[in-house]
Amino acid sequence: MWTVKLLKADHVPSDFREPFIINGYRSCRCTVSTCLFSALQYTNETMNFWTHFAGFLFFLWQMYQTGDRYWKYDDPFTWAFIAYLISCCIYLVTSSWAHLFSCMSEWFRHVCFFMDYGALSVYSFGCALAYNYYVFPTDYLGTWAHKLFVPLAFVNGLCCTMLACSSRLMHEGKLRKIFRMVAFMLPYVCCSVPLLYRMVFCQGMECEAESFVAHKWQFYFAFITSFLYASHFPEVLAPGKFDFIGHSHQIFHVCGCLATYSQFLAVVSDMCTRRELLLAHAPSGTFMSTLGLLGLLVVSNLLIIASFANYIWSPEQLRKIKFMQGKKTIISFDEKKSV
């Protein structure tokens, strides 16, 4: 019925190319229906879509399952956990749809990944909420550091979105990559500081906490994820050989999902085993300090993304960005036609 014509890297604009990926590109003028149908065809974005969309479906199922055991709408102690689960679903589904629809136009590609960056920011804040209410070190519960943790994570989330979106307007190269990695890693590192402190300076029975095993696996997978994103391994060793299956972004997605799942198991464990301890030292979160703040961050990120999208709306502005980045656009005769 619909056929997605696949192109080589030198037949698509440079903004649409991925390092060391030679084949399997879709047109940069695809329609919505073509994008949807491409999820069922063999392109270099097909597995990028499914690796995160499958993760989204899995966490949606986890949200349904854990509703019977771990969280209730009328229990304030679990509201931070609900916010965390929602943030997991948001980042996974947004990432998958960004990969699926990023080939409709140059402007739409930018907007798709602006949304992706904003969703990662929301996820980092969801992690901060879960860590604040369930994982925070006992020694610091109720202290000024504990009270400032969530507000700082909120500001960090906004900065993450702005830095990551700004990186798309920078000159292509190592600096752009570093800039974007900092935007992604800074919220994660800052969020993980209380957990790392708790694991390194634990005392007595705390060192035998069941959640520590899952927390460690989370860090292992997070390290692998960062390595793959920065190195483009394994396609850097054999350009064109991993275009459809096995390139770094696909493995990056899988390891990211595994890191999130390990984190999920650890948060569930801490939430259940530390409930009495946590409630004795710090009050449960209110709706506004958990789900309300998450919603506020979503709205704030959408406003940031809208401002960036509006900034690059005109073709003239897109040309200025391409000129600033020093790129040359190569479009073949076939590329000018919609698939």
mmCIF file of C-alpha atoms in Angstrom, residues 60-222:
data_model
loop_
_atom_site.group_PDB
_atom_site.id
_atom_site.type_symbol
_atom_site.label_atom_id
_atom_site.label_comp_id
_atom_site.label_asym_id
_atom_site.label_seq_id
_atom_site.Cartn_x
_atom_site.Cartn_y
_atom_site.Cartn_z
ATOM 1 C CA LEU A 60 2.389 1.760 31.430
ATOM 2 C CA TRP A 61 1.699 -1.843 32.426
ATOM 3 C CA GLN A 62 3.858 -1.441 35.537
ATOM 4 C CA MET A 63 1.835 1.625 36.454
ATOM 5 C CA TYR A 64 -1.346 -0.442 36.229
ATOM 6 C CA GLN A 65 0.111 -3.380 38.155
ATOM 7 C CA THR A 66 1.679 -1.379 40.976
ATOM 8 C CA GLY A 67 -1.592 0.491 41.502
ATOM 9 C CA ASP A 68 -2.954 -2.528 43.377
ATOM 10 C CA ARG A 69 0.066 -2.898 45.637
ATOM 11 C CA TYR A 70 2.176 0.227 46.052
ATOM 12 C CA TRP A 71 0.241 3.409 45.383
ATOM 13 C CA LYS A 72 -3.207 4.850 45.993
ATOM 14 C CA TYR A 73 -4.801 8.127 45.006
ATOM 15 C CA ASP A 74 -5.769 8.849 48.617
ATOM 16 C CA ASP A 75 -2.319 8.110 50.090
ATOM 17 C CA PRO A 76 -0.059 11.230 49.960
ATOM 18 C CA PHE A 77 3.028 9.128 50.677
ATOM 19 C CA THR A 78 2.727 7.482 47.240
ATOM 20 C CA TRP A 79 2.067 10.616 45.162
ATOM 21 C CA ALA A 80 5.781 11.133 44.453
ATOM 22 C CA PHE A 81 5.933 7.535 43.194
ATOM 23 C CA ILE A 82 2.985 8.192 40.850
ATOM 24 C CA ALA A 83 4.760 11.319 39.556
ATOM 25 C CA TYR A 84 7.902 9.255 38.976
ATOM 26 C CA LEU A 85 6.012 6.610 36.980
ATOM 27 C CA ILE A 86 4.317 9.291 34.885
ATOM 28 C CA SER A 87 7.700 10.880 34.116
ATOM 29 C CA CYS A 88 9.064 7.489 32.985
ATOM 30 C CA CYS A 89 6.154 7.066 30.587
ATOM 31 C CA ILE A 90 6.493 10.638 29.289
ATOM 32 C CA TYR A 91 10.148 10.350 28.351
ATOM 33 C CA LEU A 92 9.776 6.939 26.698
ATOM 34 C CA VAL A 93 6.733 7.751 24.573
ATOM 35 C CA THR A 94 8.052 11.197 23.600
ATOM 36 C CA SER A 95 11.384 9.758 22.510
ATOM 37 C CA SER A 96 9.735 7.057 20.409
ATOM 38 C CA TRP A 97 7.398 9.491 18.629
ATOM 39 C CA ALA A 98 10.262 11.954 18.089
ATOM 40 C CA HIS A 99 12.164 9.283 16.166
ATOM 41 C CA LEU A 100 9.073 8.297 14.202
ATOM 42 C CA PHE A 101 7.976 11.778 13.068
ATOM 43 C CA SER A 102 11.325 13.558 12.803
ATOM 44 C CA CYS A 103 11.457 13.173 9.020
ATOM 45 C CA MET A 104 8.495 15.418 8.112
ATOM 46 C CA SER A 105 10.549 18.607 7.660
ATOM 47 C CA GLU A 106 13.650 20.321 8.984
ATOM 48 C CA TRP A 107 11.571 22.494 11.310
ATOM 49 C CA PHE A 108 9.550 19.527 12.565
ATOM 50 C CA ARG A 109 12.722 17.519 13.174
ATOM 51 C CA HIS A 110 14.039 20.259 15.451
ATOM 52 C CA VAL A 111 10.714 20.440 17.298
ATOM 53 C CA CYS A 112 10.540 16.642 17.712
ATOM 54 C CA PHE A 113 13.878 16.584 19.472
ATOM 55 C CA PHE A 114 13.112 19.741 21.454
ATOM 56 C CA MET A 115 10.199 17.702 22.820
ATOM 57 C CA ASP A 116 12.507 14.760 23.449
ATOM 58 C CA TYR A 117 14.888 16.931 25.473
ATOM 59 C CA GLY A 118 12.000 18.411 27.452
ATOM 60 C CA ALA A 119 10.723 14.922 28.254
ATOM 61 C CA LEU A 120 14.158 13.875 29.559
ATOM 62 C CA SER A 121 14.093 16.952 31.770
ATOM 63 C CA VAL A 122 10.681 15.895 33.121
ATOM 64 C CA TYR A 123 12.016 12.394 33.782
ATOM 65 C CA SER A 124 15.026 13.766 35.682
ATOM 66 C CA PHE A 125 12.650 15.750 37.886
ATOM 67 C CA GLY A 126 10.460 12.677 38.422
ATOM 68 C CA CYS A 127 13.585 10.858 39.622
ATOM 69 C CA ALA A 128 14.363 13.729 41.979
ATOM 70 C CA LEU A 129 10.867 13.511 43.490
ATOM 71 C CA ALA A 130 11.239 9.763 44.044
ATOM 72 C CA TYR A 131 14.696 10.184 45.566
ATOM 73 C CA ASN A 132 13.544 13.046 47.777
ATOM 74 C CA TYR A 133 10.648 11.117 49.326
ATOM 75 C CA TYR A 134 11.975 7.539 49.355
ATOM 76 C CA VAL A 135 15.751 7.364 48.825
ATOM 77 C CA PHE A 136 17.224 10.352 50.661
ATOM 78 C CA PRO A 137 19.910 9.542 53.308
ATOM 79 C CA THR A 138 18.521 9.235 56.809
ATOM 80 C CA ASP A 139 21.146 11.641 58.196
ATOM 81 C CA TYR A 140 19.845 14.472 56.026
ATOM 82 C CA LEU A 141 16.078 13.964 56.269
ATOM 83 C CA GLY A 142 14.413 17.233 57.237
ATOM 84 C CA THR A 143 17.594 19.310 56.834
ATOM 85 C CA TRP A 144 18.026 22.371 54.624
ATOM 86 C CA ALA A 145 19.662 20.159 51.972
ATOM 87 C CA HIS A 146 16.561 17.975 51.917
ATOM 88 C CA LYS A 147 14.227 20.971 51.704
ATOM 89 C CA LEU A 148 16.178 22.545 48.820
ATOM 90 C CA PHE A 149 16.588 19.312 46.843
ATOM 91 C CA VAL A 150 13.295 19.436 44.916
ATOM 92 C CA PRO A 151 13.362 23.199 44.118
ATOM 93 C CA LEU A 152 16.924 22.850 42.803
ATOM 94 C CA ALA A 153 15.903 19.823 40.741
ATOM 95 C CA PHE A 154 13.042 21.865 39.242
ATOM 96 C CA VAL A 155 15.416 24.655 38.189
ATOM 97 C CA ASN A 156 17.880 22.044 36.951
ATOM 98 C CA GLY A 157 15.157 20.527 34.773
ATOM 99 C CA LEU A 158 14.418 23.871 33.139
ATOM 100 C CA CYS A 159 18.129 24.488 32.531
ATOM 101 C CA CYS A 160 18.449 21.000 31.012
ATOM 102 C CA THR A 161 15.743 21.785 28.463
ATOM 103 C CA MET A 162 17.186 25.174 27.556
ATOM 104 C CA LEU A 163 20.755 23.887 27.204
ATOM 105 C CA ALA A 164 19.761 20.837 25.152
ATOM 106 C CA CYS A 165 17.506 22.853 22.822
ATOM 107 C CA SER A 166 20.228 25.479 22.416
ATOM 108 C CA SER A 167 22.687 22.764 21.375
ATOM 109 C CA ARG A 168 20.668 22.137 18.207
ATOM 110 C CA LEU A 169 21.477 25.680 17.100
ATOM 111 C CA MET A 170 25.221 25.305 17.679
ATOM 112 C CA HIS A 171 27.981 24.470 15.221
ATOM 113 C CA GLU A 172 28.147 20.740 14.499
ATOM 114 C CA GLY A 173 31.075 19.125 16.259
ATOM 115 C CA LYS A 174 32.500 17.897 19.550
ATOM 116 C CA LEU A 175 31.530 21.057 21.438
ATOM 117 C CA ARG A 176 27.889 20.591 20.465
ATOM 118 C CA LYS A 177 28.021 16.966 21.626
ATOM 119 C CA ILE A 178 29.634 17.919 24.927
ATOM 120 C CA PHE A 179 27.113 20.721 25.440
ATOM 121 C CA ARG A 180 24.218 18.312 24.973
ATOM 122 C CA MET A 181 25.754 15.598 27.145
ATOM 123 C CA VAL A 182 26.204 18.104 29.959
ATOM 124 C CA ALA A 183 22.555 19.105 29.584
ATOM 125 C CA PHE A 184 21.513 15.464 29.984
ATOM 126 C CA MET A 185 24.028 14.338 32.595
ATOM 127 C CA LEU A 186 23.913 17.323 34.966
ATOM 128 C CA PRO A 187 20.351 16.659 36.230
ATOM 129 C CA TYR A 188 21.107 12.932 36.591
ATOM 130 C CA VAL A 189 24.356 13.525 38.495
ATOM 131 C CA CYS A 190 22.826 16.152 40.786
ATOM 132 C CA CYS A 191 19.817 13.920 41.423
ATOM 133 C CA SER A 192 22.077 10.971 42.280
ATOM 134 C CA VAL A 193 24.253 12.784 44.849
ATOM 135 C CA PRO A 194 22.029 11.875 47.866
ATOM 136 C CA LEU A 195 21.845 8.245 46.721
ATOM 137 C CA LEU A 196 25.612 8.018 46.240
ATOM 138 C CA TYR A 197 26.164 9.527 49.694
ATOM 139 C CA ARG A 198 23.773 7.017 51.231
ATOM 140 C CA MET A 199 25.498 4.091 49.520
ATOM 141 C CA VAL A 200 29.076 5.189 50.255
ATOM 142 C CA PHE A 201 28.580 6.333 53.853
ATOM 143 C CA CYS A 202 25.991 3.794 54.960
ATOM 144 C CA GLN A 203 26.195 2.355 58.457
ATOM 145 C CA GLY A 204 25.015 -0.887 60.043
ATOM 146 C CA MET A 205 21.948 -2.543 58.552
ATOM 147 C CA GLU A 206 21.517 0.308 56.075
ATOM 148 C CA CYS A 207 24.462 -1.105 54.105
ATOM 149 C CA GLU A 208 22.434 -4.275 53.540
ATOM 150 C CA ALA A 209 19.412 -2.464 52.076
ATOM 151 C CA GLU A 210 17.705 -4.599 49.439
ATOM 152 C CA SER A 211 17.491 -1.636 47.074
ATOM 153 C CA PHE A 212 21.279 -1.213 46.813
ATOM 154 C CA VAL A 213 21.660 -4.066 44.333
ATOM 155 C CA ALA A 214 19.146 -2.496 41.936
ATOM 156 C CA HIS A 215 20.666 0.954 42.472
ATOM 157 C CA LYS A 216 24.090 -0.409 41.489
ATOM 158 C CA TRP A 217 22.677 -1.971 38.333
ATOM 159 C CA GLN A 218 21.104 1.363 37.512
ATOM 160 C CA PHE A 219 24.523 3.045 37.628
ATOM 161 C CA TYR A 220 26.100 0.300 35.506
ATOM 162 C CA PHE A 221 23.492 0.709 32.769
ATOM 163 C CA ALA A 222 23.650 4.509 33.009
#
